[in-house]
Coordinates of C-alpha atoms and ligand atoms in Angstrom, one line a residue:
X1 CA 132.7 114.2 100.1
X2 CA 130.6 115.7 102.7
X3 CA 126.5 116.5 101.4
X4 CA 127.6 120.8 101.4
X5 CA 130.6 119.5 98.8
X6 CA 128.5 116.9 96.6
X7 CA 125.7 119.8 96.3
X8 CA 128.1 122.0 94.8
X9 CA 130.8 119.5 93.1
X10 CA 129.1 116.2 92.3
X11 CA 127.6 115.1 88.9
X12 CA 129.8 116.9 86.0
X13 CA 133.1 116.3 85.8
X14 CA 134.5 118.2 83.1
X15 CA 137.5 117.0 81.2
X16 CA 140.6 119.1 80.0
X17 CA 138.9 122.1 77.5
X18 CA 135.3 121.2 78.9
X19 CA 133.2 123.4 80.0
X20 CA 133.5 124.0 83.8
X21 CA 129.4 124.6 83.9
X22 CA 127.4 122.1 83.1
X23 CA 126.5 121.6 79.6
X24 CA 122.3 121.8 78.7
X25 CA 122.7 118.6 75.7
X26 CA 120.0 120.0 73.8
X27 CA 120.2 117.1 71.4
X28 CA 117.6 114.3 71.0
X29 CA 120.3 112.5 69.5
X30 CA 124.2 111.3 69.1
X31 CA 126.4 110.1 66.2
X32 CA 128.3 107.2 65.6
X33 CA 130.9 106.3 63.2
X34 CA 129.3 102.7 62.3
X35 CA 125.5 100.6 62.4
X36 CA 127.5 98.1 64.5
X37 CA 128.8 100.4 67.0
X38 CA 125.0 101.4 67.4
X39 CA 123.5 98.2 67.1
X40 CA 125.3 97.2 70.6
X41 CA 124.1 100.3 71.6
X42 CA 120.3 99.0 71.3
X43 CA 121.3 95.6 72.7
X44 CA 122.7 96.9 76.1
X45 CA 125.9 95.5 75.1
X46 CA 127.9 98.5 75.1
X47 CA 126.8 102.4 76.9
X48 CA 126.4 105.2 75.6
X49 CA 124.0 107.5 74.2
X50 CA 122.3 107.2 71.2
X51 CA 118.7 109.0 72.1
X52 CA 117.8 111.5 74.6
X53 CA 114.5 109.2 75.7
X54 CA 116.8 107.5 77.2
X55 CA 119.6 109.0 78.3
X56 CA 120.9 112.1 78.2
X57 CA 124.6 113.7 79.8
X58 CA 123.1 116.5 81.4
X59 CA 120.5 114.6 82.8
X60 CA 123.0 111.9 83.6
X61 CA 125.3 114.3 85.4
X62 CA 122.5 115.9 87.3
X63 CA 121.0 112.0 88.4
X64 CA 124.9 111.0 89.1
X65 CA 124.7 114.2 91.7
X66 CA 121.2 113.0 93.4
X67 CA 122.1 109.6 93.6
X68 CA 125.5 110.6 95.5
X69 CA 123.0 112.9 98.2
X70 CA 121.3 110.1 98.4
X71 CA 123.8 107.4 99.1
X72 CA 122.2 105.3 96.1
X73 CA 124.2 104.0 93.7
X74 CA 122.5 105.3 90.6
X75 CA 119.2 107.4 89.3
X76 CA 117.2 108.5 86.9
X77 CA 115.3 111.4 86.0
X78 CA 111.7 112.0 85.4
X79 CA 109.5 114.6 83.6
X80 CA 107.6 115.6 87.0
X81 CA 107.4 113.7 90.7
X82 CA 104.2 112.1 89.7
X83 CA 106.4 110.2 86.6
X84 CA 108.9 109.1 89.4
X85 CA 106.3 107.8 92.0
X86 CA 104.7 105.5 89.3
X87 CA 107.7 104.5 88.2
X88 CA 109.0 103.2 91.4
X89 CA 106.0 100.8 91.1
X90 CA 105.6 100.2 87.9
X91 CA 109.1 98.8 87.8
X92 CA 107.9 95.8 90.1
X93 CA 104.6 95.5 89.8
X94 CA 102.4 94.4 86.9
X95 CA 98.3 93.5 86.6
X96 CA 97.1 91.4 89.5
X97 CA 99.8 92.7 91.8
X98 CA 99.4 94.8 95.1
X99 CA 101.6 96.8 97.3
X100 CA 100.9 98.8 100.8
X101 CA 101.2 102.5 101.1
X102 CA 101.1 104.7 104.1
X103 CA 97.9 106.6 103.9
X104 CA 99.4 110.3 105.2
X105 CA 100.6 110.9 101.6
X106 CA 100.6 113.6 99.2
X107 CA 97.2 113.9 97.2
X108 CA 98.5 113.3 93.9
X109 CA 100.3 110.0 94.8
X110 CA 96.9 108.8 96.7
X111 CA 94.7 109.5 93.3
X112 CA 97.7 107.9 91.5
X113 CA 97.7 104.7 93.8
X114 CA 93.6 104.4 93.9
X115 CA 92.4 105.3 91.7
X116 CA 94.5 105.1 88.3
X117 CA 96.9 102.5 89.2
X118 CA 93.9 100.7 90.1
X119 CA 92.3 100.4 86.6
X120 CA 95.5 99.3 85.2
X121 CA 94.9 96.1 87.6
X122 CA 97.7 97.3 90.6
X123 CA 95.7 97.6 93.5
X124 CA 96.8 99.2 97.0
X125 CA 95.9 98.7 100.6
X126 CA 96.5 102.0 102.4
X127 CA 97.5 101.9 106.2
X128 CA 97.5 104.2 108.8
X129 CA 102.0 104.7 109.5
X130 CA 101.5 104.8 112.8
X131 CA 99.8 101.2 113.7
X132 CA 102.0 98.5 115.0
X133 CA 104.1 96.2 112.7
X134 CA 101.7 93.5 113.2
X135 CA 99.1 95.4 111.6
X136 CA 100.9 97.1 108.9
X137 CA 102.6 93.6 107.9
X138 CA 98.6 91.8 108.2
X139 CA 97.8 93.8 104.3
X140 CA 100.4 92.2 103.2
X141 CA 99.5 89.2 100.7
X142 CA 101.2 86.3 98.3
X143 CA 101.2 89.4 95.6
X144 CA 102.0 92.3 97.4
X145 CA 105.3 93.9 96.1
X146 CA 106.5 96.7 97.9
X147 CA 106.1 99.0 100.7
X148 CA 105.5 102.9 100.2
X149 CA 105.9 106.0 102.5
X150 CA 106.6 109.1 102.8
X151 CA 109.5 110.8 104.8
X152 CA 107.3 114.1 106.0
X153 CA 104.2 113.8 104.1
X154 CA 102.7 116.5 102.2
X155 CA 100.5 117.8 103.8
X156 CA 99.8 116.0 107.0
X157 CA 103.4 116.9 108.2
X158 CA 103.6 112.9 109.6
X159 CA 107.0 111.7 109.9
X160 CA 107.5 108.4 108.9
X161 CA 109.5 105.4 111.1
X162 CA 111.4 104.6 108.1
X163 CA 113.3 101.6 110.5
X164 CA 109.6 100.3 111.6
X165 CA 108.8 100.5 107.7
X166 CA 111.6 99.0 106.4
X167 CA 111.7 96.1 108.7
X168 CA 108.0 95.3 107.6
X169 CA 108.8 95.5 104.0
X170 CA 111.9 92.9 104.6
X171 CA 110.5 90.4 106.9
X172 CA 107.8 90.6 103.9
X173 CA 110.6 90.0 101.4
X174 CA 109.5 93.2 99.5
X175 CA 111.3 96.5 99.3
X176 CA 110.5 99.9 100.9
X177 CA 109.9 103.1 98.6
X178 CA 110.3 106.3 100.0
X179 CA 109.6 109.4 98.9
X180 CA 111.9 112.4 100.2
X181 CA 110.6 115.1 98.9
X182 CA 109.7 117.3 101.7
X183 CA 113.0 116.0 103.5
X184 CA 115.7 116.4 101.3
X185 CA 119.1 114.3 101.4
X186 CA 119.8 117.7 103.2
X187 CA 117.9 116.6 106.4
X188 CA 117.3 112.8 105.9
X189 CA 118.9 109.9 104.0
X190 CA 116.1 107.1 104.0
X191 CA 118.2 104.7 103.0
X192 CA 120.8 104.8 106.1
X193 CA 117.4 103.6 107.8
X194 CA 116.5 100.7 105.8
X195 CA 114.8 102.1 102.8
X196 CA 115.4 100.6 99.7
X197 CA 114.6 102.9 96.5
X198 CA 113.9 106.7 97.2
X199 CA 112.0 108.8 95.4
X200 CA 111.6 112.8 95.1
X201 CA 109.5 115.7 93.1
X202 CA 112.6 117.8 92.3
X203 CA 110.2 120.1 91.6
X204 CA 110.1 121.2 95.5
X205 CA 113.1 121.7 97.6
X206 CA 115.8 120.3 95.0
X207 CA 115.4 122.9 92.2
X208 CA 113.8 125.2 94.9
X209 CA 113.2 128.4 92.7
X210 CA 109.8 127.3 91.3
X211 CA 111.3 126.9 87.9
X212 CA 110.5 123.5 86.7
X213 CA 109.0 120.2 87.4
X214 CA 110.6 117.4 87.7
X215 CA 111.4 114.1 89.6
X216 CA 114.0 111.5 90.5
X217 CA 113.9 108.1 91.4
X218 CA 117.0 107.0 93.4
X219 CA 118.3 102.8 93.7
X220 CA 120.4 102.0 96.8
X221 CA 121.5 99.0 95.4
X222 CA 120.9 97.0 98.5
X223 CA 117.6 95.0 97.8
X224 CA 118.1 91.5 96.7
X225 CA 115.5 90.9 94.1
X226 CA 116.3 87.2 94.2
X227 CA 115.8 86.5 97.6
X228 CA 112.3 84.8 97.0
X229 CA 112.7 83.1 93.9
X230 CA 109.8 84.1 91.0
X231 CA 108.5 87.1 93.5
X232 CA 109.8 89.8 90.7
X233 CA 109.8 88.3 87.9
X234 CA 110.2 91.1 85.7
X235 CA 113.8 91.8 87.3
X236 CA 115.0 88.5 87.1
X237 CA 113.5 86.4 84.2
X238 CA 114.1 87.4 80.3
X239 CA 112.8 90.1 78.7
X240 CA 111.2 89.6 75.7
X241 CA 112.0 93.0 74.5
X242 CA 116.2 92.6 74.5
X243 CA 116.3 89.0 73.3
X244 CA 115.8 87.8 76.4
X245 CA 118.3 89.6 78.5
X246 CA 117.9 89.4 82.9
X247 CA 118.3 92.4 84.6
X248 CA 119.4 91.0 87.7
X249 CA 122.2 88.4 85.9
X250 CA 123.9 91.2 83.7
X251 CA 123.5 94.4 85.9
X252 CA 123.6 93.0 89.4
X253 CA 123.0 95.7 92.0
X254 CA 122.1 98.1 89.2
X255 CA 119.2 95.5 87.4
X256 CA 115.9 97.9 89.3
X257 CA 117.1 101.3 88.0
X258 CA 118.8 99.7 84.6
X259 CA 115.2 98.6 83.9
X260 CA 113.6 101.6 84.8
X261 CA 115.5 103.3 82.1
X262 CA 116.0 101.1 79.3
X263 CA 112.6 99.6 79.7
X264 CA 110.1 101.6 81.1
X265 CA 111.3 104.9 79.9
X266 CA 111.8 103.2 76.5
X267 CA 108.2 102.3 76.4
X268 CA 106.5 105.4 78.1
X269 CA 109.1 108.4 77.8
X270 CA 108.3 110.6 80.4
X271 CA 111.6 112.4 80.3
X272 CA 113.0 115.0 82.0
X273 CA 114.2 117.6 79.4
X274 CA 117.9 118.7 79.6
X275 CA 117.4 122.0 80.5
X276 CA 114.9 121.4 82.9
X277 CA 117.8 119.3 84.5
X278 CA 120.2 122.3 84.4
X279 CA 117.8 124.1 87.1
X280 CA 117.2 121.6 88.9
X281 CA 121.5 121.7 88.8
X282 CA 121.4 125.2 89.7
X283 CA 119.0 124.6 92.5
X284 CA 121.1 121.7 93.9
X285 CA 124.0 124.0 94.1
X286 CA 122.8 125.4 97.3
X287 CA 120.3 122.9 98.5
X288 CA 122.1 122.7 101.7
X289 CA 122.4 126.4 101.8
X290 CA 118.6 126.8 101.9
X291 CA 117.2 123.8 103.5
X292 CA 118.7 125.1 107.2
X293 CA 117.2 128.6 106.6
X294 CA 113.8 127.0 105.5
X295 CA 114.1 125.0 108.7
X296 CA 115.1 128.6 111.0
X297 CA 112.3 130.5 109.4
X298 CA 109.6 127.7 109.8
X299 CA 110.7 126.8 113.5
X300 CA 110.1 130.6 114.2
X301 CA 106.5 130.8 112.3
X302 CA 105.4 127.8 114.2
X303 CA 106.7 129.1 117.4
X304 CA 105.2 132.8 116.7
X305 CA 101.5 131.0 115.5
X306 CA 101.6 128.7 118.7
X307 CA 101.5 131.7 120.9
X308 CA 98.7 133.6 119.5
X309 CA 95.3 132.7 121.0
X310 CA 93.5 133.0 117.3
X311 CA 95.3 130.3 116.5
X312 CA 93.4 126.4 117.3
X313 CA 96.7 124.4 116.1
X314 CA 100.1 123.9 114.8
X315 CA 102.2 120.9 113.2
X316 CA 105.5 121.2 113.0
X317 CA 107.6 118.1 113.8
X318 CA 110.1 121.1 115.5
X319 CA 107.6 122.3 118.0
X320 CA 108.1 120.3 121.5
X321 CA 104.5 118.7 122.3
X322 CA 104.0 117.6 118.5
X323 CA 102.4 114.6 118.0
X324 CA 105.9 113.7 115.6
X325 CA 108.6 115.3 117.2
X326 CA 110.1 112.3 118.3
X327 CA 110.4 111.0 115.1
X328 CA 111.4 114.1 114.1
X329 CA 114.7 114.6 116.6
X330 CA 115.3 110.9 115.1
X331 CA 115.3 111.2 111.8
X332 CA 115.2 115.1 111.0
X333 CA 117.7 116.0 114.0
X334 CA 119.1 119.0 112.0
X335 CA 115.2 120.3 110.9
X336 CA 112.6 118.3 109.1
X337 CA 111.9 121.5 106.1
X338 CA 110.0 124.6 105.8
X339 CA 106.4 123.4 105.5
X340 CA 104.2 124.1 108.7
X341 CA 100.2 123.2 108.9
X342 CA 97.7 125.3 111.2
X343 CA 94.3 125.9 111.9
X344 CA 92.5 128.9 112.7
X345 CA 89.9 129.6 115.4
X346 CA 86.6 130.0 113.3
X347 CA 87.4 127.5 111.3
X348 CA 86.9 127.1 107.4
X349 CA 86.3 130.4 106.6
X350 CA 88.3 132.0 109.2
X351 CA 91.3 130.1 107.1
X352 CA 90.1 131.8 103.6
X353 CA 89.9 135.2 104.9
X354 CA 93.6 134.8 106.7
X355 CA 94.8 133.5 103.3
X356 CA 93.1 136.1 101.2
X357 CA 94.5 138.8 103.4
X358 CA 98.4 137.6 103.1
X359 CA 100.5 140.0 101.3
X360 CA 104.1 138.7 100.9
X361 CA 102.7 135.2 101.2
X362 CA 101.2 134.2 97.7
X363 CA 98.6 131.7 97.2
X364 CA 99.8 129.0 95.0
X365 CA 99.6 125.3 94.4
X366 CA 103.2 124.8 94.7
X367 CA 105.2 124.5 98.5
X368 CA 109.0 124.3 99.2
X369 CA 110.5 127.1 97.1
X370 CA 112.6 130.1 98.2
X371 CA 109.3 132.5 98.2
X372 CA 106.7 131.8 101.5
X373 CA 103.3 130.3 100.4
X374 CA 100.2 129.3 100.9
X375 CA 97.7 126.7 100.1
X376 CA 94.2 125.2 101.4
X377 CA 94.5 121.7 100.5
X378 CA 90.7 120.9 101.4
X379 CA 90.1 123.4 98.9
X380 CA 92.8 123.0 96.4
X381 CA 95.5 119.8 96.0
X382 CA 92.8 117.7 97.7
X383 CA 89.8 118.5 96.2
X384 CA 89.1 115.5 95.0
X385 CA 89.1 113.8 98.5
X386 CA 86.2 113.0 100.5
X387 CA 86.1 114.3 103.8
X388 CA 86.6 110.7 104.9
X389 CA 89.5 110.5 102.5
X390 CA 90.8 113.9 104.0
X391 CA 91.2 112.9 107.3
X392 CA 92.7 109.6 106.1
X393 CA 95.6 111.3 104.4
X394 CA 96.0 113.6 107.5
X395 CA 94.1 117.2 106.0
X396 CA 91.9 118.7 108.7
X397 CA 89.4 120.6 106.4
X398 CA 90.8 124.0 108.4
X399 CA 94.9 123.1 107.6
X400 CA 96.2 125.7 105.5
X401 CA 99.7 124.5 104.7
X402 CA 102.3 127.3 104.7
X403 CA 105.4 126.6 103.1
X404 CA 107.8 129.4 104.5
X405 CA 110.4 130.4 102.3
X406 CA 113.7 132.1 102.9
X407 CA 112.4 135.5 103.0
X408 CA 113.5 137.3 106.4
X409 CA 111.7 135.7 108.8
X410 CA 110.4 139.1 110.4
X411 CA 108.8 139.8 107.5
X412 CA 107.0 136.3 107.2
X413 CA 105.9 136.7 110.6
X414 CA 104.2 140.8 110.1
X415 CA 102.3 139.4 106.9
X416 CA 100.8 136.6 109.3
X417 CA 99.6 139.0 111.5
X418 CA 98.4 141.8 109.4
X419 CA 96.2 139.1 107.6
X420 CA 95.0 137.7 111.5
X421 CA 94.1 141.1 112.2
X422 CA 91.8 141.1 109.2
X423 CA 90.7 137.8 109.4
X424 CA 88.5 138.4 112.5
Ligands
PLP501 C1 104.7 117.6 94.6 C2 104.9 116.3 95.2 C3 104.8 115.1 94.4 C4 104.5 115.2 92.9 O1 105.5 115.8 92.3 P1 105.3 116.7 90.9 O2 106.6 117.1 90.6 O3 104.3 117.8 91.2 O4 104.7 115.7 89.9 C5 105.0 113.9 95.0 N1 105.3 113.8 96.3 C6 105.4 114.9 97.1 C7 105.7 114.7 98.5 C8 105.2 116.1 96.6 O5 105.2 117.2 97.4

């Protein structure tokens, strides 16, 4: 099936009498007809549902349908895209270990990575994307575990050479991460570049009505957890927790996101909830409807903003000149998504009294939904930065990020310039 197909058809598969909609389980729980039957249950010896903290058939269906867009094999879904990024290194890492991160990533992941997964003894080394293999691959060390990136970040608007990435992570022997939020399957498939386990906020783009949060972390399948013996040990020797049962030896390809689920979610339970799921559904049903008009509208803000003279800069990996448009017309040849970054002449303030003065445009935290927003992330998301730590992850403290929705795009562009004309 071609992406337009799997966004409308994949996941559910409703049997004779079924329901043709998918089904919101609202049930923590599911009978069985004997102990033994749900003994096995508990000892991974048989599947099948027996509580929602685990799994869950809307859910399932709904992870079945992202891991398709994806190309992965399987997924799982999370409570919010935070849950799903820590996750995807929680999996693999444990106390004393270390892993590499770009440093153009979204505020919450960066917090995430120094600061909290760093008191539970994981510690990062952040690098600029853009340096040379050599000196991405020299913060690698004996206990580094994996690789992280992110497809556009939020907000810096860098693309990321996921094939540059991904070869450092392998000639390292450790897997690359990537999270896809801004991107969508719609626009970019990490792993036909090398990646090795995706991630998204389905939050954004995915549910893409501003309804719910929630994340996804997506296996490909393709990373040999064997390949140095010992380096993840939590993949391939017992656990202690199922009588001493190997991921790797009984569920092969499947052992990273089989562990993800039946351990980690076991033990910390940050769940998606079924209907929470549904929207996110609903929203994938035209994902691929929405993602090209994001891109059309965004393309034509940037264009518009670049040719006013009140304006000091645009990012937008569409507009020729940008610093990533290369990369872009690689990786994002059919748009990258509807988020743009600008500054204004004046600076700071200039920026506050353009936002302030927006009338269709609202002023929210959230990007990548069907209304246009705004946000200024030196102000807001990244509060927390220092200005060092700003310019780091790529967030000039003018950039207001403006996530253009799929409004007419006429209309977008007379809000901008009603609030310009007020701003000065
Ligand atoms: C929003 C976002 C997250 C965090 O997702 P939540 O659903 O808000 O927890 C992670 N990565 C990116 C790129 C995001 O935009």
């Amino acid at each position: 099936m071609k992406k337009e197909t799997i966004c409308v058809q994949a996941g559910w598969k409703p049997k004779k009498g079924e329901p043709r909609v998918l089904p919101i389980y609202q049930s923590t729980t599911f009978k069985y007809d004997t102990s033994e039957q749900m003994g096995k249950l508990f000892d991974l010896e048989e599947e099948g549902y027996f509580y929602t903290r685990l799994q869950n058939p809307t859910n399932d269906a709904v992870a079945a349908k992202i891991a398709q867009l994806e190309g992965g094999i399987a997924a799982m879904l999370t409570s919010s895209g935070q849950a799903a990024t820590f996750y995807s290194i929680l999996n693999i890492c444990s106390a004393g270990d270390h892993f590499v991160s770009a440093s153009t990533i979204y505020g919450g992941t960066f917090n995430l990575f120094g600061v909290t997964l760093q008191k539970m003894g994981i510690t990062v080394t952040f690098v600029d994307q853009d340096a040379s293999e050599e000196e991405i691959a020299a913060a690698f060390t004996p206990t580094t575990k994996a690789l992280f990136g992110e497809t556009i970040a939020n907000p810096g608007l860098a693309v990321l050479d996921i094939e540059k990435f991904a070869r450092v992570a392998h000639s390292q022997g450790v897997p690359l991460i990537v999270d896809n939020t801004f991107a969508t399957p719609i626009n970019c498939r990490p792993f036909e570049w090398g990646a090795d386990i995706v991630i998204h906020s389905t939050t954004k783009y995915m549910d893409g009505h501003a309804s719910s949060v929630g994340g996804v972390v997506v296996d490909s399948g393709n990373f040999d957890w064997n390949a140095i013996p010992g380096k993840f040990p939590g993949l391939t020797e017992p656990d202690p927790s199922y009588h001493g049962l190997t991921y790797t030896e009984s569920f092969g390809k499947m052992a990273y996101i089989t562990k993800a689920t039946v351990q980690l979610m076991r033990d910390l339970g940050s769940i998606q909830s079924p209907q929470n799921a549904f929207l996110v559904n609903l929203g994938l049903e035209s994902l691929h409807l929405r993602m090209p008009c994001h891109c059309s509208n965004a393309q034509k803000v940037a264009e518009h903003l670049q040719q006013d003279e009140r304006v000091a800069w645009v990012h937008y990996c569409g507009l020729k000149g940008d610093q990533y448009y290369e990369l872009g017309q690689k990786y994002l040849p059919n748009g990258s998504c509807g988020v743009i970054t600008f500054g204004l002449k004046g600076g700071r303030e200039t920026s506050i009294r353009f936002m302030d003065n927006l009338e269709l445009a609202a002023i929210v935290t959230h990007v990548a939904d069907a209304r246009t927003s705004v946000l200024h992330p030196a102000s807001h998301t990244h509060r927390q930065l220092t200005d060092e730590q700003l310019i780091a992850a790529g967030v000039a403290p003018d950039l207001i990020r403006f996530s253009v929705g799929i409004e007419n795009v006429d209309d977008i562009i007379e809000d901008i310039d009603q609030a310009l004309e007020k701003a000065y």
